[in-house]
mmCIF file of C-alpha atoms and ligand atoms in Angstrom:
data_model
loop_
_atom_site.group_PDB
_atom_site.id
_atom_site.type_symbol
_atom_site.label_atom_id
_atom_site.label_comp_id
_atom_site.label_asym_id
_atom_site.label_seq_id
_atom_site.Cartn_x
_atom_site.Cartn_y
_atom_site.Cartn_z
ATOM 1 C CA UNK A 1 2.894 -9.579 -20.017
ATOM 2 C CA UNK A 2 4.796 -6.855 -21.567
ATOM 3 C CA UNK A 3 8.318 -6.069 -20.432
ATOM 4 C CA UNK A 4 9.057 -2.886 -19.992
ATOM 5 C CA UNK A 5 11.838 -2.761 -16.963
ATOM 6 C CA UNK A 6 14.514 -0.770 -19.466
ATOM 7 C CA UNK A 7 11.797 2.001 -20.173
ATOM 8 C CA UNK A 8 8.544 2.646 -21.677
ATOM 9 C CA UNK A 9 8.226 0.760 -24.764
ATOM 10 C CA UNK A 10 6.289 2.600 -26.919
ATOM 11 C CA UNK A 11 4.515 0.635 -29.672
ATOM 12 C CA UNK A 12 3.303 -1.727 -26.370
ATOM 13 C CA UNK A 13 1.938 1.432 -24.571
ATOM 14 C CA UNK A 14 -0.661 2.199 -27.260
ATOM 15 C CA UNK A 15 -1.981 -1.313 -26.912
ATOM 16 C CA UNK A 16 -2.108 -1.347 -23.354
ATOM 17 C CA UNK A 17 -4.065 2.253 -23.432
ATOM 18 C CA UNK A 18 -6.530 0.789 -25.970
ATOM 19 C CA UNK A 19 -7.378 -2.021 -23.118
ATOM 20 C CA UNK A 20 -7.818 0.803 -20.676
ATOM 21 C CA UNK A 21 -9.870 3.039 -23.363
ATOM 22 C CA UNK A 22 -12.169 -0.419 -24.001
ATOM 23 C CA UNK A 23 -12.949 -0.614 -20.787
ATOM 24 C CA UNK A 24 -10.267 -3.330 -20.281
ATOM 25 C CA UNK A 25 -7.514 -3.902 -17.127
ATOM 26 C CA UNK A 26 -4.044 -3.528 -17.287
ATOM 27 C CA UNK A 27 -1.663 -4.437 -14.006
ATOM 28 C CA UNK A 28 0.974 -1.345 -13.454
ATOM 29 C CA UNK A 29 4.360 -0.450 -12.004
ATOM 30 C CA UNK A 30 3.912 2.483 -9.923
ATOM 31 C CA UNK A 31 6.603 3.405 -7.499
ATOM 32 C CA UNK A 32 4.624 2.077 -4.361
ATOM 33 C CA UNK A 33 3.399 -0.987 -5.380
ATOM 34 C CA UNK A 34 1.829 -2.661 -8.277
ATOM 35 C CA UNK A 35 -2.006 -1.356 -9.795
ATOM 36 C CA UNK A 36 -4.531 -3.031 -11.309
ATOM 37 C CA UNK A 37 -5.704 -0.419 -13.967
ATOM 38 C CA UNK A 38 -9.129 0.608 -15.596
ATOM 39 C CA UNK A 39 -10.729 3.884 -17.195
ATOM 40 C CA UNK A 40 -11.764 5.728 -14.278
ATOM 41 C CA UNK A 41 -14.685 7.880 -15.629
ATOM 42 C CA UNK A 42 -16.050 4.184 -16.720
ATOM 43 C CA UNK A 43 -18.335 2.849 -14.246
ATOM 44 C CA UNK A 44 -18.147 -0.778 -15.902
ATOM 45 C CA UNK A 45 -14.678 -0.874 -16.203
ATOM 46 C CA UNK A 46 -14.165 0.001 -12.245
ATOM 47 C CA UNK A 47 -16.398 -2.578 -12.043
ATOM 48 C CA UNK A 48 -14.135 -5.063 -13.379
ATOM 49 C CA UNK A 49 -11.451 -4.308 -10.689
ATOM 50 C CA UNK A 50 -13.466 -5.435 -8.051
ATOM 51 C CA UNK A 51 -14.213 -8.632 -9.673
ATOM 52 C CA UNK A 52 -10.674 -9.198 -9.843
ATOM 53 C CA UNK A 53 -9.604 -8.645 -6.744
ATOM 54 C CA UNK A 54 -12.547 -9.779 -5.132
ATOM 55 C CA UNK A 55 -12.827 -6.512 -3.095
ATOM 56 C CA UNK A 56 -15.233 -5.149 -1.028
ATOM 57 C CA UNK A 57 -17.494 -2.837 -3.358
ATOM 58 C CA UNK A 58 -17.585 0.320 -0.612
ATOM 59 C CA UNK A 59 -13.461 0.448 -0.863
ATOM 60 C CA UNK A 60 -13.450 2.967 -3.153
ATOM 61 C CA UNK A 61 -10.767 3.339 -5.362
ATOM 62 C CA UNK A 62 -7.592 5.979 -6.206
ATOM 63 C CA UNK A 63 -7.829 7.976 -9.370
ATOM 64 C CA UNK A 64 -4.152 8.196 -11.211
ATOM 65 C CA UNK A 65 -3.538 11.234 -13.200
ATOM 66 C CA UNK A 66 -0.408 12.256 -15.193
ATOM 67 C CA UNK A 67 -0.872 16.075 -16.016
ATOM 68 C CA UNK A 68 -1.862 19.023 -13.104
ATOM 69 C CA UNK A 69 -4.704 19.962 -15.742
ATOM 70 C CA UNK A 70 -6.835 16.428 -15.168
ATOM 71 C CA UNK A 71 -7.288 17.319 -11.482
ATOM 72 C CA UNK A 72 -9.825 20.631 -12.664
ATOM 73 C CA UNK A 73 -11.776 17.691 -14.577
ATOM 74 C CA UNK A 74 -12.407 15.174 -11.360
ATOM 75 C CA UNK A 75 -12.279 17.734 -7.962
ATOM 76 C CA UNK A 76 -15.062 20.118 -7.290
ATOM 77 C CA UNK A 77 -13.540 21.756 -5.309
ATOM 78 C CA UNK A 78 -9.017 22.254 -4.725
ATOM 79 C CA UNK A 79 -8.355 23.610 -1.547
ATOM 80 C CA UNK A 80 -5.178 25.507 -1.411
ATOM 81 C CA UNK A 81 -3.292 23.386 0.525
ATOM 82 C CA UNK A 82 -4.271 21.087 -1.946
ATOM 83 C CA UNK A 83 -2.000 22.839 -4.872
ATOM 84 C CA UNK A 84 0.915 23.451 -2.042
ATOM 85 C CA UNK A 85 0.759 19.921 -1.682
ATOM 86 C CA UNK A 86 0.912 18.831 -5.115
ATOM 87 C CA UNK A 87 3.449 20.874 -6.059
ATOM 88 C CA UNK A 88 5.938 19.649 -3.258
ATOM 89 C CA UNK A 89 5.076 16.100 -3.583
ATOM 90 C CA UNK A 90 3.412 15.504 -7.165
ATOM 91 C CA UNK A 91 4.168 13.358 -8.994
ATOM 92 C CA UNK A 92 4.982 11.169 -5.796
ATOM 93 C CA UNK A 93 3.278 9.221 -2.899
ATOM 94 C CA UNK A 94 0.635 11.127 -1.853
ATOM 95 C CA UNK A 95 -2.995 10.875 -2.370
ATOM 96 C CA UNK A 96 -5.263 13.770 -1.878
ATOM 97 C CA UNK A 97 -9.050 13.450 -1.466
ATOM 98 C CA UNK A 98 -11.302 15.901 -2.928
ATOM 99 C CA UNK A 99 -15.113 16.551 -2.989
ATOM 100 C CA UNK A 100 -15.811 14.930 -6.860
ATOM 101 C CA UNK A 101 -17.104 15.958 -9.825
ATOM 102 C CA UNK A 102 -20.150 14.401 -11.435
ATOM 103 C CA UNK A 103 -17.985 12.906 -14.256
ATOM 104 C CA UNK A 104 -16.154 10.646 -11.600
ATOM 105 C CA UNK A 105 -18.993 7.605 -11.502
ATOM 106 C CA UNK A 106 -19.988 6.302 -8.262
ATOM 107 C CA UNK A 107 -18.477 2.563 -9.372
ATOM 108 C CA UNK A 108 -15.118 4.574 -8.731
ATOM 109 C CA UNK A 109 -15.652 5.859 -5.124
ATOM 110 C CA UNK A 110 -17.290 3.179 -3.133
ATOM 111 C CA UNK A 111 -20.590 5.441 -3.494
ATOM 112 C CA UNK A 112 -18.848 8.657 -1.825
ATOM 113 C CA UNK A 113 -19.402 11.963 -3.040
ATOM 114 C CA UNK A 114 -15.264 12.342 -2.759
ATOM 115 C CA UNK A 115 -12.701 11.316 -4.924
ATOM 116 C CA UNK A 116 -8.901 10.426 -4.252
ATOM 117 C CA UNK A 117 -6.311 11.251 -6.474
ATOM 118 C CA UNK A 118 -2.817 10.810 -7.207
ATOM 119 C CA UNK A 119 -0.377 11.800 -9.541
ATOM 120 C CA UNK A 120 2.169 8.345 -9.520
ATOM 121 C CA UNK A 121 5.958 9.525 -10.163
ATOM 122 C CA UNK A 122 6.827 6.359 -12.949
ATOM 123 C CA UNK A 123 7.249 6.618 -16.196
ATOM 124 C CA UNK A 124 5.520 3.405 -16.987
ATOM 125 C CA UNK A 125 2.094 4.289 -15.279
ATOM 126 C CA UNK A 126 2.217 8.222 -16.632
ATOM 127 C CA UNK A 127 2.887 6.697 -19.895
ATOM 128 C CA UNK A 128 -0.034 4.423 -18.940
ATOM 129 C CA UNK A 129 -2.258 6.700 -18.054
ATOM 130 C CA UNK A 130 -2.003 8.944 -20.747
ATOM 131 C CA UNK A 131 -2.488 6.563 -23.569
ATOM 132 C CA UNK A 132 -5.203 5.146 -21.573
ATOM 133 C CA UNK A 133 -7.094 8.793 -21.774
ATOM 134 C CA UNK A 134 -5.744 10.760 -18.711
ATOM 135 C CA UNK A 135 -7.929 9.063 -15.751
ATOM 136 C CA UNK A 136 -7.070 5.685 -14.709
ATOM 137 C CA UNK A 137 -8.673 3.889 -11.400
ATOM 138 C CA UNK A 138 -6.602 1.781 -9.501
ATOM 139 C CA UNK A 139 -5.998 -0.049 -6.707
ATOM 140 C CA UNK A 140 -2.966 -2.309 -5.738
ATOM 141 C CA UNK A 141 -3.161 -5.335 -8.276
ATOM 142 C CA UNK A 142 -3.522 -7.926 -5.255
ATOM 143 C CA UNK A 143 -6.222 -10.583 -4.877
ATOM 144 C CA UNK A 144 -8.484 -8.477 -1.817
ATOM 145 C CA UNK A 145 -6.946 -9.479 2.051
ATOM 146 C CA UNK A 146 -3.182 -10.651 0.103
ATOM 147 C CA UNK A 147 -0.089 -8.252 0.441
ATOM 148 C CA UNK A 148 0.173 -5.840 -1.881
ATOM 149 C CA UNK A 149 2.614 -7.050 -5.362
ATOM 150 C CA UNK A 150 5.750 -5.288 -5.384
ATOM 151 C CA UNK A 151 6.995 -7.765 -8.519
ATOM 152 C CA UNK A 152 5.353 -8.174 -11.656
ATOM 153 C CA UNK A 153 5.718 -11.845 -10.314
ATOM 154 C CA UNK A 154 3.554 -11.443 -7.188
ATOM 155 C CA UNK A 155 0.775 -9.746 -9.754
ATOM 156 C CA UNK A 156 0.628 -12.927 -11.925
ATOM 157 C CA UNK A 157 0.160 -14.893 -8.521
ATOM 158 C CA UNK A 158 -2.788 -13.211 -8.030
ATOM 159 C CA UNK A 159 -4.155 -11.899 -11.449
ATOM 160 C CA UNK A 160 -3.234 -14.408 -14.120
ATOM 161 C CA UNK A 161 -6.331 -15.339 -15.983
ATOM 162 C CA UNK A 162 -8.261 -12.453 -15.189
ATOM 163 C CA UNK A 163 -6.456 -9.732 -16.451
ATOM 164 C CA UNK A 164 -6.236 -8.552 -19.979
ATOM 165 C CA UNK A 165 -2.277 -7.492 -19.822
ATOM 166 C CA UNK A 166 0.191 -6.865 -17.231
ATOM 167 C CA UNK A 167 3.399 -4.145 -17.196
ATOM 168 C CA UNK A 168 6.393 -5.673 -15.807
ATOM 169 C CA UNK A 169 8.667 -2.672 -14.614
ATOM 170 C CA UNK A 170 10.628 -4.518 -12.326
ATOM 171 C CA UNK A 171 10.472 -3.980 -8.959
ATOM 172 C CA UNK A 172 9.013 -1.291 -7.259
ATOM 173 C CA UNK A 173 11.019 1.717 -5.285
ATOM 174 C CA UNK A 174 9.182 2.248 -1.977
ATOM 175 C CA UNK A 175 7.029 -1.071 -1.447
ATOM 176 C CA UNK A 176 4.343 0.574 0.644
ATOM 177 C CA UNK A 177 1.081 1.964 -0.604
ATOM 178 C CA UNK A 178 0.740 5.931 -1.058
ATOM 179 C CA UNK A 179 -0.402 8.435 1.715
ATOM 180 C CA UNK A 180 -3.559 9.538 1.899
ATOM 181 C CA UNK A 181 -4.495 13.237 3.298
ATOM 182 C CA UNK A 182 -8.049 13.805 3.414
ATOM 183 C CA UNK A 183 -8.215 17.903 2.670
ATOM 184 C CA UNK A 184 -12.101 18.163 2.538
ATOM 185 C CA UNK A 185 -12.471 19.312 6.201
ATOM 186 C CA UNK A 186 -11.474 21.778 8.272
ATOM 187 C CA UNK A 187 -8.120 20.338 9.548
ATOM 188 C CA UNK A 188 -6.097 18.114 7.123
ATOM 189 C CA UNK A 189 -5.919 14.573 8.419
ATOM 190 C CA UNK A 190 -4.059 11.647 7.256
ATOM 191 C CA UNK A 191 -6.436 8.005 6.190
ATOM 192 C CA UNK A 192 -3.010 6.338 5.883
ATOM 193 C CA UNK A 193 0.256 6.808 6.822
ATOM 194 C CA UNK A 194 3.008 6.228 3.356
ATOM 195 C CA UNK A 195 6.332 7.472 2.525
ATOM 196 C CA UNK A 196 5.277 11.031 2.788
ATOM 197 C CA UNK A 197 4.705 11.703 6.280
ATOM 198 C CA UNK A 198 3.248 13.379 9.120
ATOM 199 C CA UNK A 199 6.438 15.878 9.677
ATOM 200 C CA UNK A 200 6.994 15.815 5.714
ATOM 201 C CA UNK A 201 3.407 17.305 5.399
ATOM 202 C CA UNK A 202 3.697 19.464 7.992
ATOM 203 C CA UNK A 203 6.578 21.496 6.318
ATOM 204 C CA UNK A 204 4.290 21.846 3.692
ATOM 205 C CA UNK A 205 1.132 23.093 5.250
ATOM 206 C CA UNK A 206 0.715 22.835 9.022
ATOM 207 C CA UNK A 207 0.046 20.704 11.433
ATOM 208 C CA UNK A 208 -1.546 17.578 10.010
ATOM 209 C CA UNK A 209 -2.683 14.477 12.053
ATOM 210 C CA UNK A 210 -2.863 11.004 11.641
ATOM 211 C CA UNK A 211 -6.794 9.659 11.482
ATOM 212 C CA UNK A 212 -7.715 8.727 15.254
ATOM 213 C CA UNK A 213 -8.870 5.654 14.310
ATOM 214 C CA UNK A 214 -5.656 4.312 12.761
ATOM 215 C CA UNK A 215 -3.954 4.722 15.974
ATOM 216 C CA UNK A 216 -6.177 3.165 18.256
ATOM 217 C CA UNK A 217 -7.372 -0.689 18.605
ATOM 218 C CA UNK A 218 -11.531 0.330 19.025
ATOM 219 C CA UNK A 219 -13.431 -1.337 16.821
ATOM 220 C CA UNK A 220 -16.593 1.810 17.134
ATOM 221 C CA UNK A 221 -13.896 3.734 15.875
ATOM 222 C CA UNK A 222 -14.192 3.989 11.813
ATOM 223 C CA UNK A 223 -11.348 4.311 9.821
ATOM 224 C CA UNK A 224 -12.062 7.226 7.606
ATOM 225 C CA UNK A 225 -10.791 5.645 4.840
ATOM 226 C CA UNK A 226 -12.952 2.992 4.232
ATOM 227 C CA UNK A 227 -10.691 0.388 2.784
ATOM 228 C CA UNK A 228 -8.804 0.518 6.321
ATOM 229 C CA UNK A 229 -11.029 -0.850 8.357
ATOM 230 C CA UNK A 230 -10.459 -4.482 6.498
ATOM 231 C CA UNK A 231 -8.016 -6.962 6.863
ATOM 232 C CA UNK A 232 -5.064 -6.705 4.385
ATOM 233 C CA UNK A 233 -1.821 -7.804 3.415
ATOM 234 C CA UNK A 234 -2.501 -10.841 5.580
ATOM 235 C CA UNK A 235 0.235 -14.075 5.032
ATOM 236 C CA UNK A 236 -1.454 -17.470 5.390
ATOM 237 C CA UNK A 237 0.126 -18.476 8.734
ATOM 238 C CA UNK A 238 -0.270 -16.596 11.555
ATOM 239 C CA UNK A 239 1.800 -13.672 11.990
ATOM 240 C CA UNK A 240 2.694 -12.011 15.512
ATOM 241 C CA UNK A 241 4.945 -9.187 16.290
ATOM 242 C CA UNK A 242 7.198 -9.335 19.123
ATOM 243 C CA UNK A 243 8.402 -5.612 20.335
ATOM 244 C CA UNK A 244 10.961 -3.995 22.778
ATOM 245 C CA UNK A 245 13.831 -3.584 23.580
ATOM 246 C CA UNK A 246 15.898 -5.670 20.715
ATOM 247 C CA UNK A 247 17.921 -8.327 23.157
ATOM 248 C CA UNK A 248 14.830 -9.086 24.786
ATOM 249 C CA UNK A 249 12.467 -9.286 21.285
ATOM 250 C CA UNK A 250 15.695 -11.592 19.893
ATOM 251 C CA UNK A 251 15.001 -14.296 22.826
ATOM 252 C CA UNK A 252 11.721 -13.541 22.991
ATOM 253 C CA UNK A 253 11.593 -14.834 19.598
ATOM 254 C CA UNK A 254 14.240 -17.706 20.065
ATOM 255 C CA UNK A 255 11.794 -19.473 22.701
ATOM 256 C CA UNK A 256 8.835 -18.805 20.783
ATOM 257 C CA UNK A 257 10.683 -20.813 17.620
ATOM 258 C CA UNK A 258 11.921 -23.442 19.540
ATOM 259 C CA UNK A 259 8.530 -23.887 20.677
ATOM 260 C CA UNK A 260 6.947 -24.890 17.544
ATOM 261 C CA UNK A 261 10.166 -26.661 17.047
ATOM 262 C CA UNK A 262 9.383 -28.625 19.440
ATOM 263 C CA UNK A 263 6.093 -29.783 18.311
ATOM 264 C CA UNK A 264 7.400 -30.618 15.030
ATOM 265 C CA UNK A 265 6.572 -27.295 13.045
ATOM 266 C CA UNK A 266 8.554 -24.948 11.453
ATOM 267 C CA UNK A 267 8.257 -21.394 12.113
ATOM 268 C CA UNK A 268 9.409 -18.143 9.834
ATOM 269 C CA UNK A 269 11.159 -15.194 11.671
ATOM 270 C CA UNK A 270 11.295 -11.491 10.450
ATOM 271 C CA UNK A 271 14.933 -9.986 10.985
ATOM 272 C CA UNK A 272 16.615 -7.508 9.592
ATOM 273 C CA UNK A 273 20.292 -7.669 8.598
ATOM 274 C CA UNK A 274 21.034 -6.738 12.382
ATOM 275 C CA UNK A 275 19.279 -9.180 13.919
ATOM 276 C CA UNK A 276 19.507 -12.187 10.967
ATOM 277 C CA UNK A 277 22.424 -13.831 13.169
ATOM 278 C CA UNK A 278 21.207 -14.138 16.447
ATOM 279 C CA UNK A 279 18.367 -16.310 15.879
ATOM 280 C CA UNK A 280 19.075 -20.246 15.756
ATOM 281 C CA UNK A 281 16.068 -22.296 14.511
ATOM 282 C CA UNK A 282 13.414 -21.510 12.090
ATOM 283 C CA UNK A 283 13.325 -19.964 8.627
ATOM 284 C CA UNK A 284 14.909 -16.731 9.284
ATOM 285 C CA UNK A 285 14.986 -13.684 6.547
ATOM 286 C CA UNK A 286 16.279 -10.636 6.836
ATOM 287 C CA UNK A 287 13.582 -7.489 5.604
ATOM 288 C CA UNK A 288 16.152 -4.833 5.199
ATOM 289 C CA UNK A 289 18.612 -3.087 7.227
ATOM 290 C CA UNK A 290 17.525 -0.879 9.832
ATOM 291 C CA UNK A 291 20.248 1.836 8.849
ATOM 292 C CA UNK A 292 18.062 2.104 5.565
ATOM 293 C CA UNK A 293 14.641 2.022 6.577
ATOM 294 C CA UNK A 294 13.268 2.224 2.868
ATOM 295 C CA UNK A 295 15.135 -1.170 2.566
ATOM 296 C CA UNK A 296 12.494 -2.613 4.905
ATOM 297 C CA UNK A 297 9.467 -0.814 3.387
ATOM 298 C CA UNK A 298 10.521 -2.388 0.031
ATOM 299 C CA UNK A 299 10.788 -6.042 1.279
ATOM 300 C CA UNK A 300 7.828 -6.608 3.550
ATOM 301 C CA UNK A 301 5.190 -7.589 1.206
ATOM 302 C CA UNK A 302 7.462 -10.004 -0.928
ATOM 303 C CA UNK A 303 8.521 -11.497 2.596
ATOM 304 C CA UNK A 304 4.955 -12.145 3.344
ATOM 305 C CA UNK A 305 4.455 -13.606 0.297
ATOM 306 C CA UNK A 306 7.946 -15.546 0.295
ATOM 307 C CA UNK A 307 6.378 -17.064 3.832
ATOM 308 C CA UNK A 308 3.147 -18.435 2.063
ATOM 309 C CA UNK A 309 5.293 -20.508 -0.363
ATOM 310 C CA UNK A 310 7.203 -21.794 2.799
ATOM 311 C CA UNK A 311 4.160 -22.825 4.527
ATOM 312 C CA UNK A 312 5.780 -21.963 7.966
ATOM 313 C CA UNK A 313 3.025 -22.781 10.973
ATOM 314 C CA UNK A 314 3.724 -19.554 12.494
ATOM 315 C CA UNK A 315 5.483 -16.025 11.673
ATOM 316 C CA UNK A 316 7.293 -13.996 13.924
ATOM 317 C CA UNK A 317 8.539 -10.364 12.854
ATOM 318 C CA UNK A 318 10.205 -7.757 14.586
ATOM 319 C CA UNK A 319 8.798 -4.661 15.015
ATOM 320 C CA UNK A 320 10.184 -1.688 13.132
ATOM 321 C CA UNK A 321 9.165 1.932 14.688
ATOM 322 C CA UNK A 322 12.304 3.649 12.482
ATOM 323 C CA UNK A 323 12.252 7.171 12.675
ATOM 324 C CA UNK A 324 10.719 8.279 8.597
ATOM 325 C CA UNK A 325 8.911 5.537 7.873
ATOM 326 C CA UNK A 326 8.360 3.656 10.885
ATOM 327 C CA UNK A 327 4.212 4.566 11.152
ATOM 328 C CA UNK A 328 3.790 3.475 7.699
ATOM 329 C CA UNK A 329 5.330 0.215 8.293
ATOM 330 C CA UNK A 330 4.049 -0.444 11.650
ATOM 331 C CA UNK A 331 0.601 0.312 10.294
ATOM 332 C CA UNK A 332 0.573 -2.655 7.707
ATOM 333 C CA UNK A 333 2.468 -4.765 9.865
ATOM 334 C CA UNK A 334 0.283 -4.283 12.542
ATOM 335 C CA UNK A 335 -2.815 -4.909 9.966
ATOM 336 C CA UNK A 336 -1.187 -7.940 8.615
ATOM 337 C CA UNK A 337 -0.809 -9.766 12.029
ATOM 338 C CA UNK A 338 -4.312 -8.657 12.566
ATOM 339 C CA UNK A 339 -3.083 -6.784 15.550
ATOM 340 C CA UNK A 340 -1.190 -9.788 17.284
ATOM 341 C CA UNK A 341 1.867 -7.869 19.267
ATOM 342 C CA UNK A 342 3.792 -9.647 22.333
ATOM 343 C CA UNK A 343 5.770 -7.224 24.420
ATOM 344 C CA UNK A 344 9.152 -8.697 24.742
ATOM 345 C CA UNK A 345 10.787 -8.161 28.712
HETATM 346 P P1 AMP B 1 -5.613 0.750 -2.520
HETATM 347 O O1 AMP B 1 -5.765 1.477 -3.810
HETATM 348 O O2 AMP B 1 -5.906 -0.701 -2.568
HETATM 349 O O3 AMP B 1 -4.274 1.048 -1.951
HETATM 350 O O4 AMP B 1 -6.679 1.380 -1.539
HETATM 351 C C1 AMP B 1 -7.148 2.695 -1.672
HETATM 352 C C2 AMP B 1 -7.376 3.308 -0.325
HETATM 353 O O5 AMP B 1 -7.835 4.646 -0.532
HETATM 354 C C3 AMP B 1 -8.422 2.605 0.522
HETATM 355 O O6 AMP B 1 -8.008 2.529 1.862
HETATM 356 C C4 AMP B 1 -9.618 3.527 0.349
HETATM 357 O O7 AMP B 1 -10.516 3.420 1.424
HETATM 358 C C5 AMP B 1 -8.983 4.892 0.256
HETATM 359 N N1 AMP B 1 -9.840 5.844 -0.445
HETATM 360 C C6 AMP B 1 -10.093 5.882 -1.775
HETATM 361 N N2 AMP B 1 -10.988 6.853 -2.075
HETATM 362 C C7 AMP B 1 -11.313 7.443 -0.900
HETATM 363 C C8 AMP B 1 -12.200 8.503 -0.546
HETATM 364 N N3 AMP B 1 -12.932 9.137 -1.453
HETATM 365 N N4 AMP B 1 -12.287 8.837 0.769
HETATM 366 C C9 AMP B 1 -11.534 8.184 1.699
HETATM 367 N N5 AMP B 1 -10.697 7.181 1.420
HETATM 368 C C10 AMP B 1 -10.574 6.805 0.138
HETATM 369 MG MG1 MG B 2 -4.736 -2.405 -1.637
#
């Protein structure tokens, strides 16, 4: 584990890019959540990621590049809102996919003839990526089906053992993974909603929407994102969200605790520093504050995670439809509690 939380560290960073050159992994800070790193144009080395994480081998997997020039190499094809895009929000949260060229392997993209790629805005991964020679595959450095690590921590959880080195860069600045805008066809559409969204994009380039599929609980609808059709970021104990109107989620909640009180069990509650107050049994931890909804982005997953170590019978969480981010949350909160919501009255 190298520490580099007070900056890039230099004499570390060429060793960590000769792992990636080798065809070796290296965990990352980015500033959405934690990657688990390998030479991109390296079908072997992709390989090696989803051995680690144990993840499905048609999820393909986001390409990380630190200079504009490095897209030309990997996209057939860059569709003008493509470059308006990038140059609003690169380097930043927001993946673009692109019909590939032949140099991106297969291993990389689940099998598809697209690529998705990213420019991450951290100067540990850009560092990273460069010493590592320019391309670097990665995915969050989670165990496949876990939350994503925001920690360095919450990477060794999952990782130790069969990693070759991980980055410790503190913790991360937004918490959820990046947005994805597929550009290949006619009208832009967003795989998954991030910290750059729908009305964000739209200043940008028009209308965009949010993939059908994402919205909607039918199972013949397919994600077009492969990777979201699975399971992920789930906690061990079951995890339900209770929504409405806040008084009524608050009791809502309160019964459902005393409940498994009542049978002996402990239960963990979602609040935010609002809420924390009002409820009288159970673990209770506070996500964020509403009034800063980035707060609650940056907190889930290590709340998740916080809960396994508890070993609480049953979750409850809040639901959190804020204004900016609100979609992005819901949508892995939603996905975590494997679409368990109560309505509150
Ligand atoms: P992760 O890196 O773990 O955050 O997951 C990457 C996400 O990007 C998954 O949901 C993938 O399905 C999606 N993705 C990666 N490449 C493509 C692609 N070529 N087309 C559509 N979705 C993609
Ligand atoms: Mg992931």
């Amino acid at each position: 584990m190298w520490n580099m939380t007070s900056g890039v560290d230099e004499a570390a960073m060429l060793q960590a890019g000769e792992i990636i050159r080798k065809g070796g992994l290296v965990a990352f800070p980015t500033e959405t959540v934690y990657g688990l790193g390998a030479n991109a144009l390296d079908a072997e080395a992709a390989a090696k990621i989803y051995a680690a994480k144990g993840r499905p081998s048609d999820n393909p997997l986001i390409v990380h590049i630190a200079d504009f020039s490095a897209l030309e190499a990997i996209a057939e094809e860059i569709p003008e809102a493509a470059m308006k895009l990038a140059k609003a929000f690169w380097p930043g949260p927001l993946t673009m996919i692109f019909r590939k060229k032949d140099a991106v392997p297969y291993g990389t993209t689940g099998g598809l003839d697209t690529v998705a790629v990213r420019m991450p805005d951290h100067p540990v991964a850009l560092a990273l990526i460069r010493a590592g020679g320019g391309y670097i595959a990665a995915p969050s450095a989670n165990t496949s089906g876990r939350p994503s690590p925001t920690k360095a921590s919450h990477v060794a959880d999952d990782m130790d053992g069969k990693i070759d080195a991980i980055i410790d860069g503190g913790s991360v600045g937004i918490g959820l993974e990046s947005t994805i805008v597929d550009l290949t066809e006619k009208n832009p559409v967003i795989l998954r909603p991030g910290y750059i969204n729908e009305e964000m994009l739209g200043k940008i380039i028009g209308p965009v929407h949010l993939d059908e599929a994402l919205l909607k609980d039918d199972p013949n609808l397919r994600p077009k994102a492969p990777g979201m059709k699975y399971r992920h970021y789930a906690p061990r104990a079951s995890l339900t969200i209770v929504e409405g109107e806040a008084e009524a989620v608050r009791r809502k909640i309160n019964e459902l605790v005393a409940q498994e009180s009542a049978k002996g069990r402990q239960a963990g509650i979602i609040a935010t520093d609002e809420s924390a107050a009002f409820y009288s049994r159970g673990i209770v931890k506070s996500v964020g504050t509403r009034s800063e909804e980035i707060t609650i982005a940056a907190h889930l997953y290590s709340i998740l995670r916080e809960f396994d170590e508890l070993e609480v019978s049953k979750i409850y969480s809040e639901a959190f439809e804020t204004p900016q981010m609100g979609q992005a949350i819901m949508n892995r909160l939603i996905k975590a509690a494997g679409h368990q919501i109560l309505h509150a009255e």
